[in-house]
CSV table of C-alpha atoms in Angstrom, one decimal:
chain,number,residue,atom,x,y,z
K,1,UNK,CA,-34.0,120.3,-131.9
K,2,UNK,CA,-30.6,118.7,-130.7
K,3,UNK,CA,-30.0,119.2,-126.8
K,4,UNK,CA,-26.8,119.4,-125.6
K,5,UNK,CA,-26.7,117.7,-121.5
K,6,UNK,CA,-23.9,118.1,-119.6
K,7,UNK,CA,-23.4,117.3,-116.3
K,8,UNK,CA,-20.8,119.6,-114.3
K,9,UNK,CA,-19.3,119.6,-111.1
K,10,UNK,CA,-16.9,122.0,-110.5
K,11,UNK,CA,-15.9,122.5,-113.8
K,12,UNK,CA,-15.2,126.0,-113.7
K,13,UNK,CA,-12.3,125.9,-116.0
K,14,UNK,CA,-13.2,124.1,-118.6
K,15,UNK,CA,-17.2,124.4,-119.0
K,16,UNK,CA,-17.2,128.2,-121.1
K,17,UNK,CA,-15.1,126.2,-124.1
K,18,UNK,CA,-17.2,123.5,-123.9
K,19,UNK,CA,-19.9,124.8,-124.2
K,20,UNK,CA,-18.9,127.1,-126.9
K,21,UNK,CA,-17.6,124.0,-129.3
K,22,UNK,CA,-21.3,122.6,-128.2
K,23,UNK,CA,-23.0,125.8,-130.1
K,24,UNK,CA,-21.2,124.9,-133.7
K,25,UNK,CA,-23.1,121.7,-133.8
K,26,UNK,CA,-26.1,121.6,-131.6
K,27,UNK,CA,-29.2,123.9,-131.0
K,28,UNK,CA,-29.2,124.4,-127.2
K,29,UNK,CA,-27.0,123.5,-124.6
K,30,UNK,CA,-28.4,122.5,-121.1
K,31,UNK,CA,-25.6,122.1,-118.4
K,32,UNK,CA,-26.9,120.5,-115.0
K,33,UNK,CA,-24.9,122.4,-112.3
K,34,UNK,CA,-24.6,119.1,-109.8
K,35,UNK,CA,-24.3,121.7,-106.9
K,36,UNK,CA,-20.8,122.9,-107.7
K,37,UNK,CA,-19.4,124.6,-105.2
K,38,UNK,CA,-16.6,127.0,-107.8
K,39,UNK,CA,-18.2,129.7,-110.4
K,40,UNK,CA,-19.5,126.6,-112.9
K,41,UNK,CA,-23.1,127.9,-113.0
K,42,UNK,CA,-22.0,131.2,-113.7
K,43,UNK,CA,-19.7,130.3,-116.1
K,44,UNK,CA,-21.8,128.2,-118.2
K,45,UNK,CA,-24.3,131.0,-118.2
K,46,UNK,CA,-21.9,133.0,-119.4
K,47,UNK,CA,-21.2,131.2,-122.2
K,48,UNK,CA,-25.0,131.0,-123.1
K,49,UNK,CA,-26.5,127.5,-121.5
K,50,UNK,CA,-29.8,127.0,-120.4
K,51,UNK,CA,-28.2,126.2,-116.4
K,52,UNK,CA,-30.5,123.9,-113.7
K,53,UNK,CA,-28.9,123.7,-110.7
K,54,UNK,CA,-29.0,121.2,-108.0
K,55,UNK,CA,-28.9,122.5,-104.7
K,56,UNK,CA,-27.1,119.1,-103.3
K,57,UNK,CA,-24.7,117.2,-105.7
K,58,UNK,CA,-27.0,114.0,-106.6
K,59,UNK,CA,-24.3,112.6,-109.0
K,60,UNK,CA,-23.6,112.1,-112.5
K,61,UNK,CA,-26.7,109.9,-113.2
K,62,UNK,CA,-29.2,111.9,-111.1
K,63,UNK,CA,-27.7,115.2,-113.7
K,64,UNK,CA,-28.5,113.4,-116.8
K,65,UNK,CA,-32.3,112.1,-115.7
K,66,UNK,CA,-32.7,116.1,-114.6
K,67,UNK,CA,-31.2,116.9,-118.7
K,68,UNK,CA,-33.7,114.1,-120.2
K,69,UNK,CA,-36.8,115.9,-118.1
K,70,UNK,CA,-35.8,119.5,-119.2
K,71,UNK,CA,-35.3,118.2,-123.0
K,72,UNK,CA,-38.9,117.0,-122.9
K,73,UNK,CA,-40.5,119.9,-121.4
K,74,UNK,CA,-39.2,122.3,-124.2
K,75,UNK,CA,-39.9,119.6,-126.5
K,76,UNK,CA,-35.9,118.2,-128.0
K,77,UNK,CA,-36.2,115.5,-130.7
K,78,UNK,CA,-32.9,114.6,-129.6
K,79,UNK,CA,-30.6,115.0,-126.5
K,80,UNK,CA,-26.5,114.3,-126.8
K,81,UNK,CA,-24.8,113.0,-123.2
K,82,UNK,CA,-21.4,115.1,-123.1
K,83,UNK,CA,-18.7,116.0,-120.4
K,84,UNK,CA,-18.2,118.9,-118.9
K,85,UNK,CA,-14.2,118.3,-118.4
K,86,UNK,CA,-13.8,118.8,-122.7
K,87,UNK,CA,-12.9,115.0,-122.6
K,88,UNK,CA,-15.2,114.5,-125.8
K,89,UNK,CA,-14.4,116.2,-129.0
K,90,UNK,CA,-17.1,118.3,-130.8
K,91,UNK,CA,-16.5,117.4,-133.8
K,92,UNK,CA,-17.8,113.5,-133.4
K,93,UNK,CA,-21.1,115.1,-133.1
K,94,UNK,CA,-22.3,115.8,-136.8
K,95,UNK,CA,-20.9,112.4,-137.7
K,96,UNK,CA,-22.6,110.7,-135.3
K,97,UNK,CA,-25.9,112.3,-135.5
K,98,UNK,CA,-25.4,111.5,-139.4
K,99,UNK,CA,-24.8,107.7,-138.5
K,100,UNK,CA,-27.4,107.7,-135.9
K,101,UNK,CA,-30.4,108.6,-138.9
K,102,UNK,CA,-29.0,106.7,-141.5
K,103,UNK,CA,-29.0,103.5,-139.4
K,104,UNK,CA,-32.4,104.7,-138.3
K,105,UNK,CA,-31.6,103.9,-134.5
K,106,UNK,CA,-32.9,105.6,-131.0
K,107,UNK,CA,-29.6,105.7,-129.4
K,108,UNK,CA,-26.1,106.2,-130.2
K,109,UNK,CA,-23.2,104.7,-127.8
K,110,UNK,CA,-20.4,106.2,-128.5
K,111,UNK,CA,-17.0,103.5,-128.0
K,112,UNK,CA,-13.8,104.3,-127.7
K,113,UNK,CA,-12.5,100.6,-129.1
K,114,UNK,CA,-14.2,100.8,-132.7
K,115,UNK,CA,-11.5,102.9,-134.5
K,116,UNK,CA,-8.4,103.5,-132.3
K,117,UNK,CA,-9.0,107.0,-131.6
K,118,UNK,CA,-8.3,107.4,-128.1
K,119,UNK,CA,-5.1,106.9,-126.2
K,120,UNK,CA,-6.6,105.3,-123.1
K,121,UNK,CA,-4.0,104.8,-120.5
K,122,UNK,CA,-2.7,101.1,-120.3
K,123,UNK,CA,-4.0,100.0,-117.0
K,124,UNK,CA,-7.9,101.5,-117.9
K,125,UNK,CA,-7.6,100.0,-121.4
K,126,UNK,CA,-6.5,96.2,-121.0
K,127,UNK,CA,-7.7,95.9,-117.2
K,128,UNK,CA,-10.4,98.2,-115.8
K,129,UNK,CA,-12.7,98.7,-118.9
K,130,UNK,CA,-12.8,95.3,-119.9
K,131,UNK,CA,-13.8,93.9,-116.4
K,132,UNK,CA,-16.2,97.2,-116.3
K,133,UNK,CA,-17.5,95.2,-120.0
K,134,UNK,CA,-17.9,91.9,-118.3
K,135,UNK,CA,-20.1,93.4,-115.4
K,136,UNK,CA,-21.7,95.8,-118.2
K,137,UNK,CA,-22.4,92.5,-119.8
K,138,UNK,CA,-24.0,90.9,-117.3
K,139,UNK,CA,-26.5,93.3,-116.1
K,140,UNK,CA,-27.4,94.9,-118.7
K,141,UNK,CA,-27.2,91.7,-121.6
K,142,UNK,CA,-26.3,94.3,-124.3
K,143,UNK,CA,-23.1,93.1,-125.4
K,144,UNK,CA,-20.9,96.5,-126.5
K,145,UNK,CA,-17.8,97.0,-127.3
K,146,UNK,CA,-17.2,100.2,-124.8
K,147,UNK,CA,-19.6,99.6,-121.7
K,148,UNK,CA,-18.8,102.8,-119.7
K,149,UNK,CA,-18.8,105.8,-122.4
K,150,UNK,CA,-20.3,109.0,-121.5
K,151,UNK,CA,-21.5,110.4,-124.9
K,152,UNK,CA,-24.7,108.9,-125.8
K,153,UNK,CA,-27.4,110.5,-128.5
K,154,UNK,CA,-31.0,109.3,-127.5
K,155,UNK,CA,-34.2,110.6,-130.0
K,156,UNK,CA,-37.1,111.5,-127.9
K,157,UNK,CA,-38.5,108.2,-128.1
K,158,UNK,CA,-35.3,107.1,-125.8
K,159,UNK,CA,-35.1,109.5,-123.6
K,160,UNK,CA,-38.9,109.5,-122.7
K,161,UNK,CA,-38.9,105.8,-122.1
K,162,UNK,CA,-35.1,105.1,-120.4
K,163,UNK,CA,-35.5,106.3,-116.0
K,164,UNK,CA,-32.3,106.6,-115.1
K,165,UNK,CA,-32.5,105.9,-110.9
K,166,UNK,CA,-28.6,105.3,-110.4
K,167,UNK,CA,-27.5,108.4,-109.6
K,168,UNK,CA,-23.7,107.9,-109.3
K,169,UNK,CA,-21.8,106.0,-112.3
K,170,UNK,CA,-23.6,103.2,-112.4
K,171,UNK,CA,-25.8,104.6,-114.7
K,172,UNK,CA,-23.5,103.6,-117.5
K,173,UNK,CA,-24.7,100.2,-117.1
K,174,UNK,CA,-28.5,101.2,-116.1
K,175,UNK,CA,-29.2,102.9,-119.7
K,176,UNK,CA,-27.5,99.5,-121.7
K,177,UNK,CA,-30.0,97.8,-119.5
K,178,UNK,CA,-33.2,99.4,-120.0
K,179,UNK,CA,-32.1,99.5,-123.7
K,180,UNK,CA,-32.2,96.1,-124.2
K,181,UNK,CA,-35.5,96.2,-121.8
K,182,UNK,CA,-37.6,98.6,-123.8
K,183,UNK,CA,-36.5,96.7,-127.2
K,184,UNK,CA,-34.8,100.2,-128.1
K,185,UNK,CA,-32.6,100.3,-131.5
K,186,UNK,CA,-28.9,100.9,-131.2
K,187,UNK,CA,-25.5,101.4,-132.6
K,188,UNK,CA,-22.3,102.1,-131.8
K,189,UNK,CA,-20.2,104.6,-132.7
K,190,UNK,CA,-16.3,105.6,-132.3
K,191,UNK,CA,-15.2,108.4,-130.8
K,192,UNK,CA,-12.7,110.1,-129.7
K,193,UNK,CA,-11.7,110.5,-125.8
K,194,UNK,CA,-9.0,112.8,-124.5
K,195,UNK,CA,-7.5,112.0,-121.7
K,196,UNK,CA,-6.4,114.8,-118.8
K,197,UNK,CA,-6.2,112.9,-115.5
K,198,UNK,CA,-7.9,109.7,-114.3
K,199,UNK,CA,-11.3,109.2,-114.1
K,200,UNK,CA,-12.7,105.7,-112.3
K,201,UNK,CA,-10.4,103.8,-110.6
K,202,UNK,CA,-10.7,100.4,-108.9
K,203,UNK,CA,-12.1,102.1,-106.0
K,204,UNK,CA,-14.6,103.5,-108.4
K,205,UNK,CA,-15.1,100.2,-109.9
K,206,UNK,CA,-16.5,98.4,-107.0
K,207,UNK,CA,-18.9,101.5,-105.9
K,208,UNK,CA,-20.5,101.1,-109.5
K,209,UNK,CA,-20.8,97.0,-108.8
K,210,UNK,CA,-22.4,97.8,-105.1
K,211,UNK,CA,-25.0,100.5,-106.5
K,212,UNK,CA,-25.7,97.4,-109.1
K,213,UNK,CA,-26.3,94.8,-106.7
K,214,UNK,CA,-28.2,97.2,-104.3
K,215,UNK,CA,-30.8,98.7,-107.2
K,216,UNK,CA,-32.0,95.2,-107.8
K,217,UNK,CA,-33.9,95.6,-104.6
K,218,UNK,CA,-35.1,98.7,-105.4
K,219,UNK,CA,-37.9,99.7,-107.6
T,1,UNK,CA,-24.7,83.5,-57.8
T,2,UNK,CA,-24.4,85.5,-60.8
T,3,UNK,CA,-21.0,86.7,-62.7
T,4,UNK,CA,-20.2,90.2,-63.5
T,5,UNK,CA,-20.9,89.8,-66.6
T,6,UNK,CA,-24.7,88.6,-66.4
T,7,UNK,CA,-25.1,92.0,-64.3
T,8,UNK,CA,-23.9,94.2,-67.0
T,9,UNK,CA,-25.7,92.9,-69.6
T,10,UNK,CA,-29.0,92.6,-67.2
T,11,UNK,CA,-28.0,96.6,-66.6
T,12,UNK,CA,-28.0,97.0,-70.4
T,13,UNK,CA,-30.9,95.2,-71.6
T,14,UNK,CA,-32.5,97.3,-69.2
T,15,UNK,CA,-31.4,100.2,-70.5
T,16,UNK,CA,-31.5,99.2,-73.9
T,17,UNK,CA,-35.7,98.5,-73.4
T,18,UNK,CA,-35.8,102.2,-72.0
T,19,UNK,CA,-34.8,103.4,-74.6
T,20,UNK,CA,-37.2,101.3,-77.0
T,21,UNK,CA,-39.7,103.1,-74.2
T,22,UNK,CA,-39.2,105.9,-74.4
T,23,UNK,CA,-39.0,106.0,-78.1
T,24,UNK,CA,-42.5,104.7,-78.6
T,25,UNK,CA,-43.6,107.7,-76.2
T,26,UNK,CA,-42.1,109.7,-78.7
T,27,UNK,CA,-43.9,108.0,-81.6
T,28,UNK,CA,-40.5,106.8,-83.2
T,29,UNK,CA,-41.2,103.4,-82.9
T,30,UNK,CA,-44.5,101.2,-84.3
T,31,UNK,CA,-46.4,98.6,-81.8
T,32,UNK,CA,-44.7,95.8,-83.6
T,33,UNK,CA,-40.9,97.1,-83.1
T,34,UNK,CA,-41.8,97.7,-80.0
T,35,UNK,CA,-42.7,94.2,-79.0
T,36,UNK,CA,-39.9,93.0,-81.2
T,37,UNK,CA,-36.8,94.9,-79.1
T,38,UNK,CA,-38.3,94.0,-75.4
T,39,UNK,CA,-38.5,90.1,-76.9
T,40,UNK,CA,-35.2,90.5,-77.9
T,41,UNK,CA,-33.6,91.7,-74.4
T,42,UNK,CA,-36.1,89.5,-72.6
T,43,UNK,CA,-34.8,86.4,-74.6
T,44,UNK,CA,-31.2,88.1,-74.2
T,45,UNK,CA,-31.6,88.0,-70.9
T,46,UNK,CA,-32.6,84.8,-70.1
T,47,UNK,CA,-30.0,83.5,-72.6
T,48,UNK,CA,-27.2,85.2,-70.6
T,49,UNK,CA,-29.0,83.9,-67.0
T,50,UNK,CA,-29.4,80.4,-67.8
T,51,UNK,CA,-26.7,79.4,-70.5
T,52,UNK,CA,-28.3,76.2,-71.1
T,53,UNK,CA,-31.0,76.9,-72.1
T,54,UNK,CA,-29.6,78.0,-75.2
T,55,UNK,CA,-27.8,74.8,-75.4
T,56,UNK,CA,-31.2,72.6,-75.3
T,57,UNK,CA,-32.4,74.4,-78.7
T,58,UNK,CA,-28.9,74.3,-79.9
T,59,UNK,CA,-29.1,70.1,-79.4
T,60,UNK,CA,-32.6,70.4,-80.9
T,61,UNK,CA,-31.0,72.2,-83.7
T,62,UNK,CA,-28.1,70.0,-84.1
T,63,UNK,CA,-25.6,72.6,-83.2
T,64,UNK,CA,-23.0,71.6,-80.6
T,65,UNK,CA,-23.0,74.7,-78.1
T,66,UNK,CA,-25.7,77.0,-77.0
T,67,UNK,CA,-23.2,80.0,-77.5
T,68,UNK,CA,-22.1,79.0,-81.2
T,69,UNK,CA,-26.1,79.0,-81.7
T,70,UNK,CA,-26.8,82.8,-80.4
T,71,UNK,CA,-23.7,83.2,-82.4
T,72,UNK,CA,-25.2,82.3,-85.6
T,73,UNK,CA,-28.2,83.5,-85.3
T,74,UNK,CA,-26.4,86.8,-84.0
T,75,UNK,CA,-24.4,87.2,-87.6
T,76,UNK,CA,-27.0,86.3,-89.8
T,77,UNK,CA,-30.2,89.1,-87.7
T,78,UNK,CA,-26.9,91.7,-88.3
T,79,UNK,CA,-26.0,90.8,-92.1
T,80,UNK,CA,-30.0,91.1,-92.6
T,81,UNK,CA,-30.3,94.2,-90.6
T,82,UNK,CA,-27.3,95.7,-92.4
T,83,UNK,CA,-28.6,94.8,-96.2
T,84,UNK,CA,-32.0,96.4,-95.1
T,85,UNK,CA,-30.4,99.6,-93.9
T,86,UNK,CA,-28.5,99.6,-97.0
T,87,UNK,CA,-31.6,99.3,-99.2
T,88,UNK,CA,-33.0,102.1,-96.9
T,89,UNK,CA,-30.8,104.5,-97.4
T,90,UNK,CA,-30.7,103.9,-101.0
T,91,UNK,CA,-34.2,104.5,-101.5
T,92,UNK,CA,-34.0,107.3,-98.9
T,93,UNK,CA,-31.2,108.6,-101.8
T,94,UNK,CA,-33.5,108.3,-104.2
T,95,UNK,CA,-35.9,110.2,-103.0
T,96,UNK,CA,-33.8,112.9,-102.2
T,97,UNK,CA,-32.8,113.4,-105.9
T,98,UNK,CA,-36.5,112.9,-106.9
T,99,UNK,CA,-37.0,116.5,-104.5
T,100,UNK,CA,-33.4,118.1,-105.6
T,101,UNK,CA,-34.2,117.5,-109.1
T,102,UNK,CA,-37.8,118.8,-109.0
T,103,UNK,CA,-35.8,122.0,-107.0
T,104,UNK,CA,-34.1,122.6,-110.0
T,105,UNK,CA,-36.7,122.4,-112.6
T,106,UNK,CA,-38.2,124.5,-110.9
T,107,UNK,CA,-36.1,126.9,-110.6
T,108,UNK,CA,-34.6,127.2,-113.7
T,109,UNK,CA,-33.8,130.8,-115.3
């Protein structure tokens, strides 16, 4: 079974055709409502997701642990990481899960640099996501060619053994990490990103590298 | 004779131990905080009453003024005190997804 996790906040708009692609290529769709405060939860139960809702927003990182612990109660072999803003495109997802068997791996990074697919805007292309590689780089060891890309397939094996505590963005460089820490098989895969309005900016930036310093006190 | 200065802070540590008082009545604060915040007035205290004295464990210390000594060791108790309250409230973060996300498996459907 191929679990569908998407974190949404306040996606209202965009959620019902996102999850609707979802259901042509995967076999449930779990949406983690990070306490919107617009109609996302009952839009994506509209459209037919499973819908957890948290009653404070806890962040994107704190929405995909909530997915992984859902997926393994109703027993997924496999869970996909995918946005809730119909950034990704659908139909990367039978391709990848294709490419993700055949090279008999646990997890699948999708990267936006290994085919030119995307048309990332000049200033997050040549200046924040290759700084947000070196950092990526040096916490987590795992050298990849796209360090902060949301869609991610993990088998069970993955999403069992990878704890993701950064709740905000830094997760993106917490599950590289913990890759490379539970000797977990990967590979890369390109895909396309559309982009609508900005995501992370500097600002952004230096929030991730402060929740990285700070959670190497933490246990 | 003492300045204006030495009186105000005299009136503050004084009310600054009242508080620590009066929030060990109401079981905020543990024996050993307790005892920590009075030694830290007391010593502020005497530091601000007799300036040299600061300056004799500065000279000790091989610092050249008493002042740039309570300085120092002013900055570095705040940076520590900050980075801990930082780690708190991280951990305090933590936690609080731990509950919101057990809330919402909980409560699914």
């Amino acid at each position: 079974m191929l679990v569908a996790v998407v974190p949404a906040y306040n996606e209202e708009k965009r959620i019902g055709s996102v999850i609707r692609d979802l259901f042509e290529h995967v076999d449930k769709v779990l949406v983690v409502d990070d306490a919107s405060t617009d109609n996302t939860f009952q839009e994506a139960r509209k459209a037919g997701a499973i819908v957890l809702k948290h009653v404070l927003n806890r962040g994107q990182g704190a929405a995909l642990q909530t997915g992984h612990e859902y997926a393994n109660i109703i027993g997924a072999d496999y869970v996909i990481h995918f946005d809730g803003d119909g950034q990704f495109s659908t139909k990367d997802i039978s391709g990848a899960m294709q490419h993700m068997q055949e090279a008999e791996v646990d997890v699948l990074l999708g990267s936006r640099f290994l085919q030119k697919k995307s048309n990332i805007p000049w200033f997050k292309a040549k200046i924040l996501l290759p700084l947000g590689r070196i950092i990526n780089n040096l916490f987590s060891g795992l050298k990849l060619s796209d360090a902060h890309n949301g869609f991610r397939i993990l088998n069970r094996k993955a999403f069992n053994k990878i704890k993701i505590n950064q709740d905000r963005m830094a997760h993106a460089t917490e599950i590289p990490a913990q890759i490379k820490k539970y000797n977990l098989k990967y590979v890369e895969f390109p895909i396309e990103v559309k982009y609508y309005e900005y995501g992370q900016n500097m600002a952004g930036g230096f929030k991730i590298l402060r929740d990285l310093l700070l959670g190497k006190f933490l246990r | 004779m003492l300045i204006l200065f030495q009186i105000l802070f005299i009136l503050f540590a004084g009310f600054a131990v009242f508080n620590v008082i009066s929030r060990k009545r109401s079981g905020l604060l543990g024996q050993r905080a307790v005892f920590f915040w009075i030694f830290f007035w007391i010593l502020g205290v005497i530091v601000v009453i007799w300036p040299n004295s600061s300056s004799i464990l500065a000279a000790y210390l091989g610092i050249g003024r008493g002042t740039d000594l309570v300085i120092y060791i002013s900055l570095a108790l705040l940076f520590f005190l900050v980075f801990k309250l930082n780690v708190k409230l991280d951990s305090l973060n933590r936690d609080l997804t731990k509950i919101v996300r057990k809330d919402a498996l909980d409560n699914n459907e």
